[in-house]
PDB file of C-alpha atoms and ligand atoms in Angstrom:
ATOM      1  CA  MET A 129       0.000   0.000   0.000  1.00 96.00           C
ATOM      2  CA  ARG A 130       1.299   3.453  -0.952  1.00 98.00           C
ATOM      3  CA  VAL A 131       0.410   6.044   1.669  1.00 98.00           C
ATOM      4  CA  GLY A 132       0.432   9.798   1.140  1.00 98.00           C
ATOM      5  CA  ILE A 133       0.757  12.109   4.118  1.00 99.00           C
ATOM      6  CA  GLY A 134       0.343  15.862   4.471  1.00 99.00           C
ATOM      7  CA  SER A 135      -0.246  18.498   7.118  1.00 99.00           C
ATOM      8  CA  ASP A 136      -0.356  22.197   7.828  1.00 98.00           C
ATOM      9  CA  HIS A 137       1.795  23.799  10.546  1.00 98.00           C
ATOM     10  CA  GLY A 138      -0.701  22.733  13.251  1.00 98.00           C
ATOM     11  CA  GLY A 139      -0.173  19.109  12.280  1.00 98.00           C
ATOM     12  CA  PHE A 140       3.474  19.317  11.291  1.00 98.00           C
ATOM     13  CA  GLU A 141       4.980  17.805  14.444  1.00 98.00           C
ATOM     14  CA  LEU A 142       2.599  14.836  14.492  1.00 98.00           C
ATOM     15  CA  LYS A 143       2.997  14.366  10.733  1.00 98.00           C
ATOM     16  CA  GLU A 144       6.762  14.065  11.165  1.00 98.00           C
ATOM     17  CA  TYR A 145       6.241  11.504  13.921  1.00 98.00           C
ATOM     18  CA  ILE A 146       3.908   9.455  11.702  1.00 98.00           C
ATOM     19  CA  VAL A 147       6.403   9.640   8.817  1.00 98.00           C
ATOM     20  CA  GLU A 148       9.010   8.172  11.142  1.00 98.00           C
ATOM     21  CA  TYR A 149       6.588   5.378  12.035  1.00 98.00           C
ATOM     22  CA  LEU A 150       5.887   4.639   8.356  1.00 98.00           C
ATOM     23  CA  ARG A 151       9.604   4.600   7.549  1.00 98.00           C
ATOM     24  CA  GLU A 152      10.500   2.348  10.489  1.00 98.00           C
ATOM     25  CA  ASN A 153       7.763  -0.100   9.510  1.00 98.00           C
ATOM     26  CA  GLY A 154       8.707  -0.270   5.844  1.00 98.00           C
ATOM     27  CA  ILE A 155       5.431   1.255   4.676  1.00 98.00           C
ATOM     28  CA  GLU A 156       5.791   2.982   1.291  1.00 98.00           C
ATOM     29  CA  TYR A 157       4.906   6.652   1.675  1.00 98.00           C
ATOM     30  CA  ARG A 158       4.997   9.981  -0.071  1.00 98.00           C
ATOM     31  CA  ASP A 159       5.351  13.111   2.061  1.00 98.00           C
ATOM     32  CA  TYR A 160       3.374  16.028   0.607  1.00 98.00           C
ATOM     33  CA  GLY A 161       4.591  18.496   3.255  1.00 98.00           C
ATOM     34  CA  THR A 162       4.440  20.923   4.896  1.00 98.00           C
ATOM     35  CA  ASN A 163       8.100  20.735   5.786  1.00 98.00           C
ATOM     36  CA  SER A 164       8.391  23.253   8.620  1.00 97.00           C
ATOM     37  CA  PRO A 165       6.326  24.697  11.476  1.00 98.00           C
ATOM     38  CA  ASP A 166       5.841  27.937   9.491  1.00 98.00           C
ATOM     39  CA  SER A 167       2.218  28.941   8.986  1.00 98.00           C
ATOM     40  CA  VAL A 168       0.552  27.583   5.842  1.00 98.00           C
ATOM     41  CA  ASP A 169      -3.054  26.982   4.702  1.00 98.00           C
ATOM     42  CA  TYR A 170      -4.425  23.502   5.396  1.00 98.00           C
ATOM     43  CA  PRO A 171      -6.615  23.279   2.221  1.00 98.00           C
ATOM     44  CA  ASP A 172      -3.442  23.335   0.089  1.00 98.00           C
ATOM     45  CA  TYR A 173      -2.068  20.238   1.806  1.00 98.00           C
ATOM     46  CA  GLY A 174      -5.391  18.429   1.975  1.00 98.00           C
ATOM     47  CA  LYS A 175      -5.708  18.955  -1.776  1.00 98.00           C
ATOM     48  CA  LYS A 176      -2.227  17.583  -2.472  1.00 98.00           C
ATOM     49  CA  VAL A 177      -3.028  14.331  -0.668  1.00 99.00           C
ATOM     50  CA  ALA A 178      -6.535  14.071  -2.141  1.00 98.00           C
ATOM     51  CA  ASP A 179      -5.191  14.661  -5.661  1.00 98.00           C
ATOM     52  CA  GLY A 180      -2.582  11.968  -5.038  1.00 98.00           C
ATOM     53  CA  ILE A 181      -5.352   9.454  -4.465  1.00 98.00           C
ATOM     54  CA  ILE A 182      -7.488  10.567  -7.393  1.00 98.00           C
ATOM     55  CA  SER A 183      -4.494  10.434  -9.754  1.00 98.00           C
ATOM     56  CA  GLY A 184      -3.549   6.955  -8.492  1.00 98.00           C
ATOM     57  CA  LYS A 185      -0.123   7.957  -7.143  1.00 98.00           C
ATOM     58  CA  ILE A 186      -1.097   6.770  -3.670  1.00 98.00           C
ATOM     59  CA  ASP A 187      -3.697   4.327  -2.360  1.00 98.00           C
ATOM     60  CA  ARG A 188      -4.601   6.029   0.897  1.00 98.00           C
ATOM     61  CA  GLY A 189      -3.849   9.313   2.626  1.00 98.00           C
ATOM     62  CA  ILE A 190      -3.232  10.628   6.116  1.00 99.00           C
ATOM     63  CA  VAL A 191      -3.751  14.340   6.763  1.00 99.00           C
ATOM     64  CA  VAL A 192      -3.095  16.327   9.912  1.00 99.00           C
ATOM     65  CA  CYS A 193      -3.970  19.877  10.967  1.00 98.00           C
ATOM     66  CA  GLY A 194      -4.446  21.351  14.443  1.00 98.00           C
ATOM     67  CA  THR A 195      -7.829  19.741  15.016  1.00 98.00           C
ATOM     68  CA  GLY A 196      -8.079  17.618  11.874  1.00 98.00           C
ATOM     69  CA  ILE A 197     -11.351  19.389  11.110  1.00 99.00           C
ATOM     70  CA  GLY A 198     -10.313  21.931   8.488  1.00 98.00           C
ATOM     71  CA  ILE A 199      -8.152  19.564   6.504  1.00 99.00           C
ATOM     72  CA  SER A 200     -10.833  16.827   6.531  1.00 98.00           C
ATOM     73  CA  ILE A 201     -13.438  19.299   5.282  1.00 98.00           C
ATOM     74  CA  ALA A 202     -11.045  20.361   2.519  1.00 98.00           C
ATOM     75  CA  CYS A 203     -10.298  16.769   1.461  1.00 98.00           C
ATOM     76  CA  ASN A 204     -13.984  15.901   1.343  1.00 98.00           C
ATOM     77  CA  LYS A 205     -14.538  18.597  -1.298  1.00 98.00           C
ATOM     78  CA  VAL A 206     -12.576  16.486  -3.775  1.00 98.00           C
ATOM     79  CA  LYS A 207     -14.756  14.084  -5.765  1.00 98.00           C
ATOM     80  CA  GLY A 208     -14.020  10.489  -4.819  1.00 98.00           C
ATOM     81  CA  ILE A 209     -12.525  11.311  -1.438  1.00 98.00           C
ATOM     82  CA  ARG A 210     -13.933   9.974   1.791  1.00 98.00           C
ATOM     83  CA  ALA A 211     -11.911  11.556   4.596  1.00 98.00           C
ATOM     84  CA  ALA A 212     -12.638  10.435   8.158  1.00 99.00           C
ATOM     85  CA  LEU A 213     -11.596  12.496  11.172  1.00 99.00           C
ATOM     86  CA  CYS A 214     -10.782   9.998  13.930  1.00 99.00           C
ATOM     87  CA  SER A 215      -9.689  10.330  17.533  1.00 98.00           C
ATOM     88  CA  ASP A 216     -10.076   6.689  18.560  1.00 98.00           C
ATOM     89  CA  THR A 217      -9.158   3.295  17.139  1.00 98.00           C
ATOM     90  CA  TYR A 218     -12.735   1.974  16.895  1.00 98.00           C
ATOM     91  CA  SER A 219     -13.805   4.851  14.645  1.00 98.00           C
ATOM     92  CA  ALA A 220     -10.613   4.461  12.616  1.00 99.00           C
ATOM     93  CA  ARG A 221     -11.333   0.785  11.938  1.00 98.00           C
ATOM     94  CA  MET A 222     -15.008   1.380  11.192  1.00 98.00           C
ATOM     95  CA  SER A 223     -14.189   4.284   8.862  1.00 98.00           C
ATOM     96  CA  VAL A 224     -12.578   1.759   6.533  1.00 98.00           C
ATOM     97  CA  GLU A 225     -14.711  -1.344   7.166  1.00 98.00           C
ATOM     98  CA  HIS A 226     -18.040   0.470   6.740  1.00 98.00           C
ATOM     99  CA  ASN A 227     -17.250   3.808   5.080  1.00 98.00           C
ATOM    100  CA  ASP A 228     -14.324   2.857   2.832  1.00 98.00           C
ATOM    101  CA  ALA A 229     -12.458   5.965   3.990  1.00 98.00           C
ATOM    102  CA  ASN A 230      -9.508   6.659   1.741  1.00 98.00           C
ATOM    103  CA  ILE A 231      -8.127   9.460   3.905  1.00 99.00           C
ATOM    104  CA  LEU A 232      -7.573   9.482   7.666  1.00 99.00           C
ATOM    105  CA  ALA A 233      -7.617  12.938   9.268  1.00 99.00           C
ATOM    106  CA  LEU A 234      -6.005  13.560  12.649  1.00 99.00           C
ATOM    107  CA  GLY A 235      -5.731  16.501  15.023  1.00 99.00           C
ATOM    108  CA  GLY A 236      -2.125  17.273  15.849  1.00 98.00           C
ATOM    109  CA  ARG A 237      -3.172  19.478  18.776  1.00 98.00           C
ATOM    110  CA  VAL A 238      -5.736  16.943  19.966  1.00 98.00           C
ATOM    111  CA  LEU A 239      -4.022  13.569  20.014  1.00 98.00           C
ATOM    112  CA  GLY A 240      -1.067  12.268  21.937  1.00 98.00           C
ATOM    113  CA  ARG A 241       1.618  10.651  19.779  1.00 98.00           C
ATOM    114  CA  ASP A 242       1.091   7.091  20.997  1.00 98.00           C
ATOM    115  CA  LEU A 243      -2.667   7.206  20.444  1.00 98.00           C
ATOM    116  CA  ALA A 244      -2.146   8.726  17.001  1.00 98.00           C
ATOM    117  CA  ILE A 245       0.139   5.848  16.011  1.00 98.00           C
ATOM    118  CA  GLU A 246      -2.397   3.304  17.327  1.00 98.00           C
ATOM    119  CA  ILE A 247      -5.055   4.996  15.193  1.00 99.00           C
ATOM    120  CA  VAL A 248      -2.814   5.044  12.108  1.00 99.00           C
ATOM    121  CA  SER A 249      -1.848   1.392  12.532  1.00 98.00           C
ATOM    122  CA  THR A 250      -5.473   0.302  13.047  1.00 98.00           C
ATOM    123  CA  TRP A 251      -6.622   2.311  10.053  1.00 98.00           C
ATOM    124  CA  LEU A 252      -3.914   1.029   7.711  1.00 98.00           C
ATOM    125  CA  ASN A 253      -4.688  -2.569   8.641  1.00 98.00           C
ATOM    126  CA  ALA A 254      -8.452  -2.280   8.177  1.00 98.00           C
ATOM    127  CA  GLU A 255     -10.226  -3.438   5.005  1.00 98.00           C
ATOM    128  CA  PHE A 256     -13.532  -2.404   3.476  1.00 98.00           C
ATOM    129  CA  GLU A 257     -16.254  -5.019   4.086  1.00 97.00           C
ATOM    130  CA  GLY A 258     -18.291  -4.228   0.966  1.00 96.00           C
ATOM    131  CA  GLY A 259     -21.776  -5.768   0.772  1.00 96.00           C
ATOM    132  CA  ARG A 260     -24.478  -3.494   2.148  1.00 97.00           C
ATOM    133  CA  HIS A 261     -21.816  -0.900   2.907  1.00 97.00           C
ATOM    134  CA  GLY A 262     -20.926  -0.757  -0.769  1.00 98.00           C
ATOM    135  CA  ARG A 263     -24.491   0.199  -1.615  1.00 97.00           C
ATOM    136  CA  ARG A 264     -24.296   3.091   0.835  1.00 97.00           C
ATOM    137  CA  ILE A 265     -20.975   4.292  -0.514  1.00 98.00           C
ATOM    138  CA  GLU A 266     -22.477   4.265  -4.012  1.00 97.00           C
ATOM    139  CA  LYS A 267     -25.280   6.475  -2.735  1.00 97.00           C
ATOM    140  CA  ILE A 268     -22.738   8.924  -1.336  1.00 97.00           C
ATOM    141  CA  SER A 269     -20.891   8.906  -4.673  1.00 97.00           C
ATOM    142  CA  GLY A 270     -24.204   9.650  -6.382  1.00 97.00           C
ATOM    143  CA  MET A 271     -24.520  12.828  -4.305  1.00 97.00           C
ATOM    144  CA  GLU A 272     -21.225  14.242  -5.581  1.00 96.00           C
ATOM    145  CA  CYS A 273     -21.414  17.235  -7.937  1.00 88.00           C
TER     146      CYS A 273
HETATM  147  C1  LIG B1240      -4.284  26.492  12.190  1.00 60.33           C
HETATM  148  O1  LIG B1240      -4.061  27.402  13.217  1.00 60.33           O
HETATM  149  C2  LIG B1240      -5.544  25.683  12.473  1.00 60.33           C
HETATM  150  O2  LIG B1240      -6.660  26.478  12.274  1.00 60.33           O
HETATM  151  C3  LIG B1240      -5.585  24.452  11.611  1.00 60.33           C
HETATM  152  O3  LIG B1240      -4.466  23.687  11.859  1.00 60.33           O
HETATM  153  C4  LIG B1240      -6.764  23.528  11.812  1.00 60.33           C
HETATM  154  O4  LIG B1240      -6.923  23.207  13.163  1.00 60.33           O
HETATM  155  C5  LIG B1240      -8.013  23.939  11.161  1.00 60.33           C
HETATM  156  O5  LIG B1240      -9.029  23.207  11.198  1.00 60.33           O
END
């Protein structure tokens, strides 16, 4: 699985920590920035990761801003993206099994590092169940402009 990761300044520190986790665990990743704690706009980085999925360069994305809210809203504006903002492992697993989330959004100012890694690991290891959930995802796709 090829994972794309991006953040604004509010998520920069946690993003770097997750990158380290991906590297140490041999998970293929592409870092879309930001690359410093200097202030940037989260929609720009959400879009980079979302576009990476739509263009097929990556399979799934992880995005981080201060709360995870702004960057998840931004990602969900891109057709074909299902970004899930998660603060616990149960939601992270369900976001893939039931909602086929292709982006995980995290709050860098909300989560502790260890919990964030647990969430990332759970999310990366989850698989979409399909079946009745597929029908619901198709309905969501049908709502896209
Ligand atoms: C940046 O200060 C902050 O607004 C951003 O990281 C994010 O929390 C927005 O939702």
